[in-house]
PDB file of C-alpha atoms and ligand atoms in Angstrom:
ATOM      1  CA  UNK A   3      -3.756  20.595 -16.130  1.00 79.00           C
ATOM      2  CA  UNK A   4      -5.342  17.254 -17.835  1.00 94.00           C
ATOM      3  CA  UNK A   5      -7.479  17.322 -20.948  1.00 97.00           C
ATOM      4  CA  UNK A   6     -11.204  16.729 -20.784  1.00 96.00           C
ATOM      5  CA  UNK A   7     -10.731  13.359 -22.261  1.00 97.00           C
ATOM      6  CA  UNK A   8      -8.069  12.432 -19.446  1.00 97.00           C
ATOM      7  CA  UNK A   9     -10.254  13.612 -17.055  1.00 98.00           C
ATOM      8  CA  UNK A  10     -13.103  11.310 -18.408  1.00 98.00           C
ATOM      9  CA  UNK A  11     -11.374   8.434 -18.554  1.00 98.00           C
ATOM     10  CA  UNK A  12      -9.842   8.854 -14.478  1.00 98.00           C
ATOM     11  CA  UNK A  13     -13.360   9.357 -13.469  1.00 98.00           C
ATOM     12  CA  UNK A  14     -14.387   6.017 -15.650  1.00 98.00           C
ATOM     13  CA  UNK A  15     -11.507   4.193 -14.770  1.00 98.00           C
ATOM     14  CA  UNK A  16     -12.219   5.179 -10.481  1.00 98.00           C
ATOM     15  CA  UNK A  17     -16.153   4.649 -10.578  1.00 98.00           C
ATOM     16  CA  UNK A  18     -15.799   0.889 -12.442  1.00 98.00           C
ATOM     17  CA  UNK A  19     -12.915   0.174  -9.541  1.00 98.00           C
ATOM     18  CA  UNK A  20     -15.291   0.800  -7.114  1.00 98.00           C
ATOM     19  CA  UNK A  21     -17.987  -1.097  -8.908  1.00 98.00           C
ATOM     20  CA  UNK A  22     -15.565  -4.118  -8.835  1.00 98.00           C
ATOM     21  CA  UNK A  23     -14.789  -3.550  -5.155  1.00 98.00           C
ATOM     22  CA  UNK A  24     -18.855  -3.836  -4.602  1.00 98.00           C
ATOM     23  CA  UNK A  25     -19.285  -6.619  -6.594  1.00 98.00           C
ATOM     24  CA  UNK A  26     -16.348  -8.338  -4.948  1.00 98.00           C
ATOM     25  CA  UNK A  27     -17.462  -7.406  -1.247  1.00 98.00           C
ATOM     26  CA  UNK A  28     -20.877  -8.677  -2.153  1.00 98.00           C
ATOM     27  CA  UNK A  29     -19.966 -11.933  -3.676  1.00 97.00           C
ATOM     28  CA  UNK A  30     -18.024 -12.612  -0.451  1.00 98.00           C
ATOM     29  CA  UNK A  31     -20.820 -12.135   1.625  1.00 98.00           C
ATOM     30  CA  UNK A  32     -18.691  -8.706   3.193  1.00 98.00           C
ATOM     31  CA  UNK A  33     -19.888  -5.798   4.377  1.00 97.00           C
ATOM     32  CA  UNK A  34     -20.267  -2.824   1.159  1.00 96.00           C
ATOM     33  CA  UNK A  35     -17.660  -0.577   2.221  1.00 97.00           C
ATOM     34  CA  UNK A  36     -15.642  -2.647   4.274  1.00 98.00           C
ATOM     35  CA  UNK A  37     -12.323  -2.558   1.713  1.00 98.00           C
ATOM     36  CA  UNK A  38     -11.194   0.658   1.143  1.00 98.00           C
ATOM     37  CA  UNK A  39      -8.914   1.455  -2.069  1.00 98.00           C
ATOM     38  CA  UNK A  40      -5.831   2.741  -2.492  1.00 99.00           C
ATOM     39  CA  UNK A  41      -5.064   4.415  -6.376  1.00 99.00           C
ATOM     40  CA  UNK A  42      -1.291   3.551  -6.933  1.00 98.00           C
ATOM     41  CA  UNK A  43      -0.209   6.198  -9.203  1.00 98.00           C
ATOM     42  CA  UNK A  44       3.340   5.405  -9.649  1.00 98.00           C
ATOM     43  CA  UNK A  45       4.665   6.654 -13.412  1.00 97.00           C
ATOM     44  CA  UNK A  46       1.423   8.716 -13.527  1.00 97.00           C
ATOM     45  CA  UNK A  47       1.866  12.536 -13.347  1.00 97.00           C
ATOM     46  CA  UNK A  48       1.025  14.553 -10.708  1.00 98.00           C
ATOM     47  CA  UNK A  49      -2.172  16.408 -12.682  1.00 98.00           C
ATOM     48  CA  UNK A  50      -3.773  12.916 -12.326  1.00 98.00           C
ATOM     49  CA  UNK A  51      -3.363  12.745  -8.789  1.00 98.00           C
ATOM     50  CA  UNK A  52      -5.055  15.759  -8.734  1.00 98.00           C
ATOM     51  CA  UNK A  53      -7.949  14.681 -10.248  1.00 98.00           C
ATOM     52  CA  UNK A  54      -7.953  11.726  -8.216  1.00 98.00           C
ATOM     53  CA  UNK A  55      -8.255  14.351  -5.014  1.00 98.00           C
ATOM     54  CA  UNK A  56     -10.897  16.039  -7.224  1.00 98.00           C
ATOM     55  CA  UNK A  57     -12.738  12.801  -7.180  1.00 98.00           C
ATOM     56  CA  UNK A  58     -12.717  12.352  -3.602  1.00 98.00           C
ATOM     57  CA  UNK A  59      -9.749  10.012  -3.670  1.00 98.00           C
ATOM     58  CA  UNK A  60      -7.539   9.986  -0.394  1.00 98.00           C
ATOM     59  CA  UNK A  61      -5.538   7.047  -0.288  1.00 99.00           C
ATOM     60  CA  UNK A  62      -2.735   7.183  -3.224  1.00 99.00           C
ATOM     61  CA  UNK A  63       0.063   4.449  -3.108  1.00 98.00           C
ATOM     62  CA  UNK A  64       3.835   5.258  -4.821  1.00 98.00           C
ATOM     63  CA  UNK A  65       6.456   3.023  -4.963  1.00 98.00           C
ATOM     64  CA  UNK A  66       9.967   4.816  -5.763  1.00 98.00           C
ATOM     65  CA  UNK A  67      11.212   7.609  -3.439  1.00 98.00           C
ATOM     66  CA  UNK A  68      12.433   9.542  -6.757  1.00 98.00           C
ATOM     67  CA  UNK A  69       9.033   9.869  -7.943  1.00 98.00           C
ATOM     68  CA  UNK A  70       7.284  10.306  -5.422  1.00 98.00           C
ATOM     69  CA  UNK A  71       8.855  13.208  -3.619  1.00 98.00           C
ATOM     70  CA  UNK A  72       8.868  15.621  -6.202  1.00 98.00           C
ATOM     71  CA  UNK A  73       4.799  14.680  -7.089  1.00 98.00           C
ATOM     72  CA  UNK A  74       3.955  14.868  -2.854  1.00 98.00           C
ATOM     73  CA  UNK A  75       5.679  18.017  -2.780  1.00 98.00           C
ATOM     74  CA  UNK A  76       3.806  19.468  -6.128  1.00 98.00           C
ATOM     75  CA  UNK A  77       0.280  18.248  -4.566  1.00 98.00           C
ATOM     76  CA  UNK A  78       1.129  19.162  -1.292  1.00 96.00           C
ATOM     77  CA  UNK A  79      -1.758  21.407  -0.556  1.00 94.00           C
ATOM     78  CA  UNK A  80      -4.383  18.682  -1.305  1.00 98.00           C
ATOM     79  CA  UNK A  81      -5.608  16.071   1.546  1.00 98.00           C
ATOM     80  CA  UNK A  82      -3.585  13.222   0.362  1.00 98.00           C
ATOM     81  CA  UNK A  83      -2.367  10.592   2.221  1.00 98.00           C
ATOM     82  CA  UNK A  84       0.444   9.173   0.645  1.00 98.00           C
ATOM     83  CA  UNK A  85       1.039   5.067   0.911  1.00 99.00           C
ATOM     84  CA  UNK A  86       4.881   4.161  -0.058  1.00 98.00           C
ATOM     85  CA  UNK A  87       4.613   0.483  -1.727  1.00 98.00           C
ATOM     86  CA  UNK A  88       7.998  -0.369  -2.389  1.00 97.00           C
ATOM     87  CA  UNK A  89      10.833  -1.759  -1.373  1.00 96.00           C
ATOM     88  CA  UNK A  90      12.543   0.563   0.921  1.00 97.00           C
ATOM     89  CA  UNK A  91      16.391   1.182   0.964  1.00 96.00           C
ATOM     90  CA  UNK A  92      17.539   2.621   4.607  1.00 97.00           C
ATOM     91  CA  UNK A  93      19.221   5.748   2.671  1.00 97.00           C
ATOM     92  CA  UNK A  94      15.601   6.990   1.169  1.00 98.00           C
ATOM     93  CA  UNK A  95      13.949   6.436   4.429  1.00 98.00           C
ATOM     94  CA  UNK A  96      14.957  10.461   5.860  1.00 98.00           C
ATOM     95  CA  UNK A  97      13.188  11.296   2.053  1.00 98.00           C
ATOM     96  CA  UNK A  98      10.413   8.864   2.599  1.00 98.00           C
ATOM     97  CA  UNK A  99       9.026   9.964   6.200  1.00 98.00           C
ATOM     98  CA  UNK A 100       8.961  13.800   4.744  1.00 98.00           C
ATOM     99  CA  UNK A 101       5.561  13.053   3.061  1.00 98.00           C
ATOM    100  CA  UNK A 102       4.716   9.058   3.662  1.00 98.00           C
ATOM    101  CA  UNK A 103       1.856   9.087   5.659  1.00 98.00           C
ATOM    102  CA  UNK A 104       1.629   5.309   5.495  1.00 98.00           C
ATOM    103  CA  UNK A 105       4.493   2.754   4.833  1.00 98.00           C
ATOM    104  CA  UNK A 106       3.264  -0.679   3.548  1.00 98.00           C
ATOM    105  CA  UNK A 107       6.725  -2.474   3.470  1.00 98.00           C
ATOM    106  CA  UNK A 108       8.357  -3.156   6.133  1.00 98.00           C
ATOM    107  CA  UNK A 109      10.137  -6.148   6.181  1.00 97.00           C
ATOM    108  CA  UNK A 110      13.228  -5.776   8.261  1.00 96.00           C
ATOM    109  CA  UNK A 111      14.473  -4.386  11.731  1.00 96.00           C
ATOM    110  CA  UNK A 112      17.242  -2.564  10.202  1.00 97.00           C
ATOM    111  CA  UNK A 113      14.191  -0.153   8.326  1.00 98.00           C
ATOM    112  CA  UNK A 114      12.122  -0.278  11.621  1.00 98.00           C
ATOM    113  CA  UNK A 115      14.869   1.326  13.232  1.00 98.00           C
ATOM    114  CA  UNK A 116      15.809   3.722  10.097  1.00 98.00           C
ATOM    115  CA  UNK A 117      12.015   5.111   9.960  1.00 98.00           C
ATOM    116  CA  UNK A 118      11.563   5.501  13.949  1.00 98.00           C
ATOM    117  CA  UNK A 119      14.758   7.644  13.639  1.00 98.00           C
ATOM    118  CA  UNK A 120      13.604   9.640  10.921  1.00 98.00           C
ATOM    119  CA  UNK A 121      10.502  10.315  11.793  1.00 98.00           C
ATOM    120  CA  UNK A 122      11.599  11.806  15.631  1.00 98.00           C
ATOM    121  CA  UNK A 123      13.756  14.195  13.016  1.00 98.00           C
ATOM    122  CA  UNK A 124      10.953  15.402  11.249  1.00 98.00           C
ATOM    123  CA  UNK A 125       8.505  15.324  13.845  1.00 98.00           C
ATOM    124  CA  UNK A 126       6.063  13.199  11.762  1.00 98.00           C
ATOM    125  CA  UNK A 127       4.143   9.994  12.996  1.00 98.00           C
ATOM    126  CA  UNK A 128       3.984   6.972  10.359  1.00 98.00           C
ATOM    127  CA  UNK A 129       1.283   4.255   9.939  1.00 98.00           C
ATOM    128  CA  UNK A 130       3.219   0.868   9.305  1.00 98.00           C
ATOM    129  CA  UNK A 131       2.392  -2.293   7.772  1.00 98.00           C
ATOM    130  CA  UNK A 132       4.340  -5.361   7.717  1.00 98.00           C
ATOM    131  CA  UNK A 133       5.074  -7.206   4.262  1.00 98.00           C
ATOM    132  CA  UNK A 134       5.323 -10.489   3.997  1.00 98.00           C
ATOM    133  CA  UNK A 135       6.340 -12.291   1.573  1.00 97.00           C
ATOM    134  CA  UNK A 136       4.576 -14.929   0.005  1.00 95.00           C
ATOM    135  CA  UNK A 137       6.931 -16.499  -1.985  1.00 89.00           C
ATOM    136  CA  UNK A 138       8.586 -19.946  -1.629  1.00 80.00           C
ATOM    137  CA  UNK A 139      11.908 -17.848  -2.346  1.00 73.00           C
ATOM    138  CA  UNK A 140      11.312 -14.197  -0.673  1.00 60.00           C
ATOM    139  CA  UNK A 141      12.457 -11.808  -3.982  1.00 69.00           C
ATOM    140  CA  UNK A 142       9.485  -9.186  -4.402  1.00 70.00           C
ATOM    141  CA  UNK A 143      10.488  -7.675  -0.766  1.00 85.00           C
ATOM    142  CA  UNK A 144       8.542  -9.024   2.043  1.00 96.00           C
ATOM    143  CA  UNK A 145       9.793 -10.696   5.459  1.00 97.00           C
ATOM    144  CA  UNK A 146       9.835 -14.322   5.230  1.00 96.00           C
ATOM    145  CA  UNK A 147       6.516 -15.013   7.490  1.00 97.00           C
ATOM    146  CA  UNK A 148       8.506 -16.743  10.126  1.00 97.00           C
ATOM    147  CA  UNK A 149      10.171 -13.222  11.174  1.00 97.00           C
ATOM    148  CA  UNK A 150       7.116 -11.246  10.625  1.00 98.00           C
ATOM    149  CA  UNK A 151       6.072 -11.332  14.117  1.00 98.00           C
ATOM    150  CA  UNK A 152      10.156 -10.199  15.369  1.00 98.00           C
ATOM    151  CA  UNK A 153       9.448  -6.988  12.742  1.00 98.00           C
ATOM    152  CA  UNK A 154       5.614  -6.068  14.065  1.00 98.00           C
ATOM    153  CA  UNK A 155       6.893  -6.077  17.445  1.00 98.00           C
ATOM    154  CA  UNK A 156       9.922  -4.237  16.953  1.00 98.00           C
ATOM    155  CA  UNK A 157       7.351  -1.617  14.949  1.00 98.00           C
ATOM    156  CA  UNK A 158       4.898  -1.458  17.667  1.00 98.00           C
ATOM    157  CA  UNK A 159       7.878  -0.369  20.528  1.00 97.00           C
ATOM    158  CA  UNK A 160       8.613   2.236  18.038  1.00 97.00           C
ATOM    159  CA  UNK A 161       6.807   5.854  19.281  1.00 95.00           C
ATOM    160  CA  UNK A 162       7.183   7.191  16.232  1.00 97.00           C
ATOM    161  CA  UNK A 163       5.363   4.083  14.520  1.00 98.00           C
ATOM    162  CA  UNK A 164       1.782   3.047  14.223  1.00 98.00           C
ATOM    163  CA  UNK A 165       1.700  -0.865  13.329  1.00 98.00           C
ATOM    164  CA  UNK A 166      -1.637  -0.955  11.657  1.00 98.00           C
ATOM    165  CA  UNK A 167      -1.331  -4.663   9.629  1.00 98.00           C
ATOM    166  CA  UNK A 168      -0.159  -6.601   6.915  1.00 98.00           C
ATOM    167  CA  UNK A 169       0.722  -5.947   3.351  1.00 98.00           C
ATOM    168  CA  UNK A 170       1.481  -8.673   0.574  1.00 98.00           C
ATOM    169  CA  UNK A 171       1.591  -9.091  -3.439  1.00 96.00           C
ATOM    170  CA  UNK A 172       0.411 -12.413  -4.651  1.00 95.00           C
ATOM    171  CA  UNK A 173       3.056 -14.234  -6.229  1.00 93.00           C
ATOM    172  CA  UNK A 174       3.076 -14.138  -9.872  1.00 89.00           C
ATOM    173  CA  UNK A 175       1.751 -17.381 -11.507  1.00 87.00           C
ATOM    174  CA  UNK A 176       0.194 -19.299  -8.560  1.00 90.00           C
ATOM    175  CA  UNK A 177      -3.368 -19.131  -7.126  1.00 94.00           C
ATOM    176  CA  UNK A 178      -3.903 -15.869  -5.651  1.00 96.00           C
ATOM    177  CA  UNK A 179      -6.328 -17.480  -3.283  1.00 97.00           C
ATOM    178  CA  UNK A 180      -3.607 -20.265  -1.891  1.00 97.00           C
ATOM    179  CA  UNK A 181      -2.035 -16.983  -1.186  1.00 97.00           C
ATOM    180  CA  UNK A 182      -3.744 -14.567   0.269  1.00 98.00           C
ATOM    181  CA  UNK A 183      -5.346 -17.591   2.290  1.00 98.00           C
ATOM    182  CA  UNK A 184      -1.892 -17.712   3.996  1.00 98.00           C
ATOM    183  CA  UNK A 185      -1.824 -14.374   4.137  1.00 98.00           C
ATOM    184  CA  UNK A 186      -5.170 -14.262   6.121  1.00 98.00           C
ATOM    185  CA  UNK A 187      -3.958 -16.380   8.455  1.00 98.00           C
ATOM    186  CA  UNK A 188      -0.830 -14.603   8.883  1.00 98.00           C
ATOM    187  CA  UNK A 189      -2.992 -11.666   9.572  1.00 98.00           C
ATOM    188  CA  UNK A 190      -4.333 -13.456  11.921  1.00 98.00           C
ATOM    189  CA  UNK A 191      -1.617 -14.698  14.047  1.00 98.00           C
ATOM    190  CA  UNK A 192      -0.393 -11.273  13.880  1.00 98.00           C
ATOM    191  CA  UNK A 193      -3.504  -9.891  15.359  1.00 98.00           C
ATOM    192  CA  UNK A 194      -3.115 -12.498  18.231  1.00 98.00           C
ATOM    193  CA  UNK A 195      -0.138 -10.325  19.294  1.00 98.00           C
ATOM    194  CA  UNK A 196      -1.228  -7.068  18.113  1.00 98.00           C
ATOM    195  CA  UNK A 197      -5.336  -6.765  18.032  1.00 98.00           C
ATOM    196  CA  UNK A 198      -5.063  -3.028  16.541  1.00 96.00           C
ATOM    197  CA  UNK A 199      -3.403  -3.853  13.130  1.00 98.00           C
ATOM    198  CA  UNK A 200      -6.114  -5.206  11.556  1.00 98.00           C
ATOM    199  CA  UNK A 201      -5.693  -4.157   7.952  1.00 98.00           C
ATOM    200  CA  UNK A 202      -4.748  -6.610   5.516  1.00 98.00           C
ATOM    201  CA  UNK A 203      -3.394  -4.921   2.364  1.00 98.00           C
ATOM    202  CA  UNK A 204      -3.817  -7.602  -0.590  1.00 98.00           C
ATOM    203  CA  UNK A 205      -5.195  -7.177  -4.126  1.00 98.00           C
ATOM    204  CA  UNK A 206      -4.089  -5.403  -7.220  1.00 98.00           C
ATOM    205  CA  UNK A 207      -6.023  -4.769 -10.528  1.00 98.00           C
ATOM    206  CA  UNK A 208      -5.475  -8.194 -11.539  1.00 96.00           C
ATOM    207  CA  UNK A 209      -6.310 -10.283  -8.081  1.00 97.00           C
ATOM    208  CA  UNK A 210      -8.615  -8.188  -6.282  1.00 98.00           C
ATOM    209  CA  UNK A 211     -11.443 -10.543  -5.933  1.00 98.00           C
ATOM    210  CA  UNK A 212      -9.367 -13.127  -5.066  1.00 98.00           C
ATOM    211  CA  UNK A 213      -7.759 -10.845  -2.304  1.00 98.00           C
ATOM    212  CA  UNK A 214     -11.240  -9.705  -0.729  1.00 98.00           C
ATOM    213  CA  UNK A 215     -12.914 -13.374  -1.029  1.00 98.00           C
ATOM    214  CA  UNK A 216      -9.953 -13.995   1.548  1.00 98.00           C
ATOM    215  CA  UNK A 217     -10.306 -11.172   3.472  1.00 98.00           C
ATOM    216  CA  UNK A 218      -8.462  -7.807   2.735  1.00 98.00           C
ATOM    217  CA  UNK A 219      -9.362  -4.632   4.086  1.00 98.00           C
ATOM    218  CA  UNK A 220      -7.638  -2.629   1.328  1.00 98.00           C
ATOM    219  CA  UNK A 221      -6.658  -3.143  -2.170  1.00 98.00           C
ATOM    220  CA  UNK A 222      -4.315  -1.046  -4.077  1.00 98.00           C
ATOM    221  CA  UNK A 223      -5.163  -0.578  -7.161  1.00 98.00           C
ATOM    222  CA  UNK A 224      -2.939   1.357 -10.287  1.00 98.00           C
ATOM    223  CA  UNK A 225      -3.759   0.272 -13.921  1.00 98.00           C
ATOM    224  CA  UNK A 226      -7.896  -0.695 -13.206  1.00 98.00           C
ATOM    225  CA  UNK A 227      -8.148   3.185 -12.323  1.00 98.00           C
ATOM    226  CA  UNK A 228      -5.974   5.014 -14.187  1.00 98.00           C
ATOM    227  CA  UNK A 229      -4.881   2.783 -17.565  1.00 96.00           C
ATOM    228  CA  UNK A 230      -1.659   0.575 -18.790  1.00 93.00           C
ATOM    229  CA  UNK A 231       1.588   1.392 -17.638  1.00 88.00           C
ATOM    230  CA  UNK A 232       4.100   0.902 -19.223  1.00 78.00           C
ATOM    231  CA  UNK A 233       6.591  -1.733 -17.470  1.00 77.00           C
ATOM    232  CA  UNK A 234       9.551  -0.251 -15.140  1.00 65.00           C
ATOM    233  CA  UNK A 235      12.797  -1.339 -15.431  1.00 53.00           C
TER     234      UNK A 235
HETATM  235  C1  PLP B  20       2.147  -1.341  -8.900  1.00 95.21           C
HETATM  236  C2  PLP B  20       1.673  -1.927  -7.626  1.00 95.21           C
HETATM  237  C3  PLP B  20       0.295  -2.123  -7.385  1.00 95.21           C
HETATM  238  C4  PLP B  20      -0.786  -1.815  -8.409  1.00 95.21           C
HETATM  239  O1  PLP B  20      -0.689  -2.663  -9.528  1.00 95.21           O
HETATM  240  P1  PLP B  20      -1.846  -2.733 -10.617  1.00 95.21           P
HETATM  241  O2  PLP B  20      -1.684  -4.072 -11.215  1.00 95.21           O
HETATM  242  O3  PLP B  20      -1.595  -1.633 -11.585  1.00 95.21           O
HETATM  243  O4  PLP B  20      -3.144  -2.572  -9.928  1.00 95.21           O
HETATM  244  C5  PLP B  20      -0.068  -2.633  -6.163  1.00 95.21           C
HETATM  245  N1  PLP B  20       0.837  -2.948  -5.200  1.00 95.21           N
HETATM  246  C6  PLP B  20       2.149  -2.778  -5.399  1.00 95.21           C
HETATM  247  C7  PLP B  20       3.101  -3.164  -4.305  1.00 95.21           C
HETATM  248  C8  PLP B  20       2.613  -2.271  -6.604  1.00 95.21           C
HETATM  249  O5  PLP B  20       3.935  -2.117  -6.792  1.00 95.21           O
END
């Protein structure tokens, strides 16, 4: 399905990301193995996800429901678990909970109550994550942080929802570490209330040290494994 040379480059691209996530977890004085990736392999075909699986790769992030439905469905036989990343419109959600396994942003009751609803249709049980948004104007999705804690409990009376943490994106052009320290201590508060969701998604190809110097349990990671991208939209 890929070339050799594809397939050289995926394995290159996944072994120096998890070099970097080493490196990063050692020069924070963390435990090795205490972040755990997720490959985001939005505009990527499907044959690269499947090398990704090949590779031992579980944990794949997508962020637009027209993509990634047709690619879960094509790879459906492999043990994926499928992270959606982006912002969420109420009328993809009965899409969405068909193959999400985890969704990483939530950031508004209206979607807590859409993705309970369709989950109970399908049968299916979701991991959730609260994003925040860590912007002085909220635009990239997120929950401003002063509501985060009305949207994690609303998640958490949900029995088709698992709250399991936090997820943010650095704002572009500021100090990643002024923001994911924030974020930390959002994480914390939010812990306070809820001591099971203790995964703080932060970090992307270009922040990642930055994100696990301040604590994140998972990075998501698309163009350090798998290459440029060309922009969307
Ligand atoms: C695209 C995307 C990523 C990965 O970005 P890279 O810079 O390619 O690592 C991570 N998180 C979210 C929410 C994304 O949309």
């Amino acid at each position: 399905m890929v070339t050799e040379t594809r397939r050289a480059e995926i394995e290159h691209g996944l072994a120096a990301a998890h070099a970097r996530i080493r490196e990063a977890e050692i020069s924070a004085g963390r435990q090795a193995g205490s972040v755990d990736l997720v490959v985001v392999t939005k505009t990527f075909p499907a044959a690269d996800v499947a090398v990704l699986a090949e590779l031992g790769v579980t944990e794949v992030g997508e962020n637009r429901d027209q993509e990634a439905a047709p690619k879960a469905a094509a790879l459906a036989g492999l043990p994926l678990r499928w992270h959606f990343i982006g912002q969420l419109q109420t009328n993809k959600v009965r899409s969405v909970v068909q193959y999400a396994d985890v969704v990483e942003s939530v950031d508004r009751p209206k979607l807590v109550n859409a993705l309970r609803r369709a989950a109970a249709g399908v049968d299916r049980r979701l991991d959730v994550l609260v994003q925040v948004s860590l912007e002085s104007q909220p635009g990239r999705g997120g929950v401003d942080p002063s509501a985060m804690l009305e949207i994690a409990d609303a998640v958490a009376e949900s029995d088709r929802l698992t709250l399991t943490g936090i997820m943010a994106v650095a704002p572009l052009g500021a100090d990643p570490v002024a923001a994911f320290t924030r974020l930390a201590e959002l994480a914390e508060r939010l812990r306070t209330d809820h001591p099971t969701a203790r995964t703080i998604s932060a970090g992307m190809s270009g922040d990642l040290e930055a994100a696990v110097e301040c604590g994140a349990t998972q990075v998501r990671l698309g163009s350090a494994v798998l290459g440029y991208r060309p922009p969307v939209r």
